[in-house]
Amino acid sequence: MSKNSFWKMVGIGAGVAIGIYLTREYIQKKKAFLGNFSPLIDHVDITTDGVLTERWVFHWDDEERCRRATQLKLDSMGNVTGRKHQVFDFFDERIEVLTYLDDEATPDDVSYLLLNELDVVTSIVHRSKGGQEERWDTTINGAELAQITNEDTTATMYWHEGNLEGISYDGDARVKMTYYKDKENYVFPDINLFINGFDIELLMTYLMGTRSRHFLRTRVTTGANYHQQCHISYLLDSFDRPIQVLIEETELSNDISTNSSREFDITYKKI
């Protein structure tokens, strides 16, 4: 299993922490009562190295669940060059995530999140348009994703004080993270996962064990002949929601070093 495939599945995998979720929901509702606050992102514009390259648009139901997300690819003139839609269907024992490319009527692939009686995601099944199927099984420790495995790979997640601080693949540590301890992470989709390039399956993390308690500050990824270091900074509004996020990256691959930046301009749903 490739790292990209794994991270796509982590974005849609894990388990529910009902108490934490209800507490956060209460806090959000209280803030909404006090002012025009919503934790739900309406759309995000992404600028890469000074050029607008993407827009993501989200649609939410009355239970604050994402029902549909659309990723728009843009050219240098701002014209749409490609679309990807993701539709979420909720059932008692599973959640289905259907991915459509451009405006095709048939989904390009389907993911099934299998739930137990506590609404914890125990397994993830991904079926491509060609019929090929892959399965991952999860291990949850309390409210946090501890492991995700398939027949070839085991990835282990390390947590501290509610923050995901490390990931290893088959015992080889490859990702380390630090956090701004004074910046609470409560917006949806999970801003930590979104800015790290996870696919839009991450929109399910409000009931899964992949959300970290605070905003991500740094991420270091290592591999064979590879090293990437990222620093993330935020501009917050009066409700402590990030309205701009800047990622500055330095990448060393096969002795070639490159620098790049990405900026996220975030607009929230109106109440």
Coordinates of C-alpha atoms in Angstrom, one line a residue:
M1 CA 0.0 0.0 0.0
S2 CA 1.4 3.4 -1.0
K3 CA 1.7 6.3 1.5
N4 CA -0.8 8.3 -0.5
S5 CA -3.3 5.5 -0.5
F6 CA -2.8 5.1 3.2
W7 CA -3.3 8.8 3.9
K8 CA -6.4 8.8 1.8
M9 CA -7.9 6.1 4.0
V10 CA -6.7 7.7 7.2
G11 CA -8.7 10.8 6.1
I12 CA -11.8 8.7 6.2
G13 CA -11.0 6.2 8.9
A14 CA -11.1 6.0 12.8
G15 CA -13.5 6.1 15.7
V16 CA -16.0 8.3 17.6
A17 CA -15.5 10.0 21.0
I18 CA -19.1 10.9 21.9
G19 CA -18.3 12.9 25.0
I20 CA -15.7 15.1 23.3
Y21 CA -18.0 15.6 20.3
L22 CA -21.0 16.7 22.4
T23 CA -18.8 19.0 24.5
R24 CA -17.4 20.7 21.4
E25 CA -20.9 20.9 19.9
Y26 CA -22.2 22.6 23.0
I27 CA -19.3 25.1 22.9
Q28 CA -20.0 25.8 19.2
K29 CA -23.7 26.4 19.8
K30 CA -23.0 28.7 22.8
K31 CA -20.6 30.8 20.6
A32 CA -23.2 30.8 17.8
F33 CA -25.8 32.2 20.3
L34 CA -23.4 34.9 21.4
G35 CA -22.6 36.0 17.9
N36 CA -22.5 35.2 14.2
F37 CA -20.3 32.1 14.6
S38 CA -20.1 28.9 12.6
P39 CA -17.4 26.3 12.7
L40 CA -18.4 25.1 9.2
I41 CA -16.2 26.1 6.2
D42 CA -18.2 27.3 3.2
H43 CA -15.3 27.5 0.7
V44 CA -11.5 27.7 0.6
D45 CA -9.3 29.3 -2.1
I46 CA -5.8 27.9 -2.4
T47 CA -2.8 29.8 -3.7
T48 CA 0.4 27.9 -4.6
D49 CA 3.6 29.9 -5.0
G50 CA 1.6 33.1 -5.6
V51 CA -0.9 31.7 -8.1
L52 CA -4.6 30.7 -7.3
T53 CA -4.8 27.0 -8.2
E54 CA -7.8 25.5 -6.4
R55 CA -11.2 26.3 -4.8
W56 CA -13.0 23.8 -2.5
V57 CA -16.8 24.2 -1.8
F58 CA -18.6 22.4 1.0
H59 CA -22.3 21.7 1.6
W60 CA -23.6 20.8 5.1
D61 CA -26.9 19.4 6.4
D62 CA -28.7 20.5 9.6
E63 CA -26.7 18.0 11.7
E64 CA -23.5 19.7 10.6
R65 CA -22.5 16.7 8.5
C66 CA -20.8 17.3 5.1
R67 CA -23.1 15.9 2.4
R68 CA -21.1 17.1 -0.6
A69 CA -17.7 18.6 -1.4
T70 CA -16.4 19.9 -4.7
Q71 CA -12.8 20.5 -5.6
L72 CA -12.3 22.9 -8.5
K73 CA -8.9 23.0 -10.3
L74 CA -8.1 26.5 -11.8
D75 CA -5.8 27.7 -14.5
S76 CA -3.7 30.9 -14.3
M77 CA -6.7 32.9 -15.5
G78 CA -9.0 31.5 -12.8
N79 CA -10.9 29.3 -15.2
V80 CA -12.1 25.9 -14.0
T81 CA -10.1 23.1 -15.7
G82 CA -11.4 20.1 -13.7
R83 CA -13.8 19.1 -10.9
K84 CA -14.0 16.4 -8.4
H85 CA -17.2 15.9 -6.3
Q86 CA -17.6 13.8 -3.2
V87 CA -21.0 12.7 -1.9
F88 CA -21.6 11.3 1.6
D89 CA -24.5 8.9 2.3
F90 CA -25.2 7.9 6.0
F91 CA -26.6 4.6 7.0
D92 CA -27.0 2.8 10.4
E93 CA -24.0 0.4 9.9
R94 CA -21.9 2.2 7.3
I95 CA -21.1 5.5 5.6
E96 CA -20.7 5.6 1.8
V97 CA -18.4 8.1 0.1
L98 CA -18.8 8.3 -3.6
T99 CA -16.3 10.2 -5.8
Y100 CA -17.3 11.7 -9.1
L101 CA -14.8 13.2 -11.6
D102 CA -16.0 16.3 -13.5
D103 CA -19.7 15.8 -14.2
E104 CA -19.8 12.0 -14.8
A105 CA -22.9 10.2 -13.7
T106 CA -21.0 7.1 -12.5
P107 CA -18.7 7.4 -9.5
D108 CA -15.0 6.9 -10.1
D109 CA -14.7 5.0 -6.8
V110 CA -16.6 4.2 -3.7
S111 CA -15.4 3.9 -0.1
Y112 CA -17.4 2.2 2.6
L113 CA -16.8 3.0 6.3
L114 CA -18.1 0.1 8.3
L115 CA -19.5 1.0 11.8
N116 CA -20.1 -1.0 15.0
E117 CA -23.0 -0.4 17.4
L118 CA -21.1 2.6 18.9
D119 CA -20.6 4.2 15.5
V120 CA -16.9 3.5 15.6
V121 CA -15.3 2.9 12.2
T122 CA -13.9 -0.6 12.4
S123 CA -13.0 -1.1 8.7
I124 CA -12.7 0.8 5.5
V125 CA -13.3 -0.7 2.1
H126 CA -12.3 1.1 -1.1
R127 CA -13.6 -0.1 -4.4
S128 CA -12.3 1.5 -7.7
K129 CA -14.3 1.9 -10.8
G130 CA -12.6 -1.1 -12.3
G131 CA -13.9 -3.3 -9.4
Q132 CA -10.6 -3.6 -7.5
E133 CA -11.1 -3.7 -3.8
E134 CA -8.9 -2.8 -0.8
R135 CA -9.6 -3.1 2.9
W136 CA -8.1 -1.5 6.0
D137 CA -8.9 -2.3 9.6
T138 CA -8.6 0.2 12.4
T139 CA -7.6 0.0 16.1
I140 CA -9.0 2.7 18.4
N141 CA -7.5 3.7 21.7
G142 CA -10.2 5.6 23.6
A143 CA -11.1 8.5 21.2
E144 CA -8.0 8.2 19.0
L145 CA -6.9 6.2 16.0
A146 CA -4.1 3.9 17.2
Q147 CA -3.4 1.8 14.1
I148 CA -4.6 1.2 10.6
T149 CA -3.6 -2.0 8.8
N150 CA -4.0 -4.0 5.7
E151 CA -2.4 -7.2 4.6
D152 CA 0.9 -5.5 3.7
T153 CA 1.3 -2.5 6.0
T154 CA 0.7 -1.4 9.6
A155 CA 0.8 2.3 10.4
T156 CA 0.9 3.4 14.1
M157 CA -0.2 6.8 15.4
Y158 CA 1.3 8.4 18.5
W159 CA -0.7 10.9 20.6
H160 CA 0.1 13.4 23.4
E161 CA -2.4 15.6 25.2
G162 CA -4.9 15.1 22.4
N163 CA -2.5 15.9 19.5
L164 CA -1.3 13.5 16.9
E165 CA 2.5 13.9 17.2
G166 CA 4.0 11.1 15.2
I167 CA 3.3 8.3 12.7
S168 CA 5.3 5.3 11.9
Y169 CA 5.0 2.8 9.0
D170 CA 5.9 -0.8 10.0
G171 CA 7.9 0.6 12.9
D172 CA 9.8 3.2 10.8
A173 CA 9.1 6.7 12.1
R174 CA 8.4 9.0 9.2
V175 CA 6.2 11.9 10.3
K176 CA 6.6 14.2 13.4
M177 CA 4.4 17.1 14.3
T178 CA 4.3 20.0 16.8
Y179 CA 1.3 22.2 17.7
Y180 CA 0.4 25.7 18.8
K181 CA -0.9 24.9 22.3
D182 CA -2.9 28.1 22.5
K183 CA -4.9 27.7 19.3
E184 CA -7.8 25.3 19.6
N185 CA -8.8 23.3 16.5
Y186 CA -12.5 23.1 16.2
V187 CA -13.4 24.1 12.6
F188 CA -14.8 21.6 10.0
P189 CA -13.3 20.2 7.9
D190 CA -10.4 19.5 10.3
I191 CA -8.0 22.3 9.2
N192 CA -4.9 20.3 10.2
L193 CA -5.7 17.5 7.8
F194 CA -7.0 19.8 5.0
I195 CA -3.9 21.9 4.8
N196 CA -1.7 18.8 4.7
G197 CA -3.2 17.7 1.4
F198 CA -5.6 15.0 2.6
D199 CA -8.4 14.1 0.3
I200 CA -11.9 15.4 1.1
E201 CA -12.8 12.2 2.9
L202 CA -11.3 14.0 5.9
L203 CA -14.6 15.8 6.2
M204 CA -15.8 12.8 8.3
T205 CA -13.3 13.5 11.1
Y206 CA -15.9 15.1 13.3
L207 CA -16.9 11.6 14.4
M208 CA -13.5 9.9 13.9
G209 CA -10.3 9.7 15.9
T210 CA -8.0 11.6 13.7
R211 CA -8.6 15.2 14.9
S212 CA -5.9 16.9 16.9
R213 CA -6.9 19.3 19.7
H214 CA -4.7 22.2 18.5
F215 CA -3.6 23.8 15.3
L216 CA -0.6 22.3 13.6
R217 CA 2.6 24.3 13.8
T218 CA 5.3 22.1 12.1
R219 CA 5.5 18.9 10.3
V220 CA 8.6 16.9 9.3
T221 CA 8.4 14.0 6.9
T222 CA 11.4 11.7 6.3
G223 CA 12.1 8.8 4.0
A224 CA 14.7 7.2 1.8
N225 CA 16.6 10.2 0.2
Y226 CA 13.8 12.5 1.2
H227 CA 13.2 15.2 3.8
Q228 CA 10.4 17.8 4.0
Q229 CA 9.9 20.4 6.7
C230 CA 6.8 22.6 6.9
H231 CA 6.0 25.6 9.0
I232 CA 2.4 26.7 9.4
S233 CA 1.1 30.1 10.5
Y234 CA -2.5 31.4 10.9
L235 CA -4.5 34.6 10.8
L236 CA -7.5 34.3 13.1
D237 CA -10.8 36.2 13.2
S238 CA -12.6 37.4 16.4
F239 CA -14.0 33.9 16.9
D240 CA -10.5 32.4 16.8
R241 CA -11.2 30.8 13.4
P242 CA -8.4 30.7 10.9
I243 CA -9.3 32.9 7.9
Q244 CA -5.8 32.6 6.3
V245 CA -3.3 29.8 6.7
L246 CA 0.3 30.0 5.3
I247 CA 2.4 26.9 4.8
E248 CA 6.1 27.4 4.0
E249 CA 7.9 24.2 2.8
T250 CA 11.5 23.1 2.3
E251 CA 12.0 19.8 0.5
L252 CA 15.2 17.9 0.0
S253 CA 14.8 15.0 -2.5
N254 CA 17.8 13.2 -3.9
D255 CA 20.1 16.0 -2.9
I256 CA 17.9 18.6 -4.7
S257 CA 16.4 21.3 -2.4
T258 CA 13.3 23.3 -3.3
N259 CA 11.2 25.9 -1.4
S260 CA 7.5 26.5 -1.9
S261 CA 4.5 28.1 -0.2
R262 CA 0.7 27.6 -0.1
E263 CA -1.9 30.0 1.2
F264 CA -5.4 29.1 2.2
D265 CA -8.1 31.8 2.3
I266 CA -11.1 30.5 4.2
T267 CA -14.7 31.7 4.2
Y268 CA -17.2 30.3 6.7
K269 CA -20.9 29.4 6.4
K270 CA -23.3 32.1 7.4
I271 CA -25.7 31.4 10.3

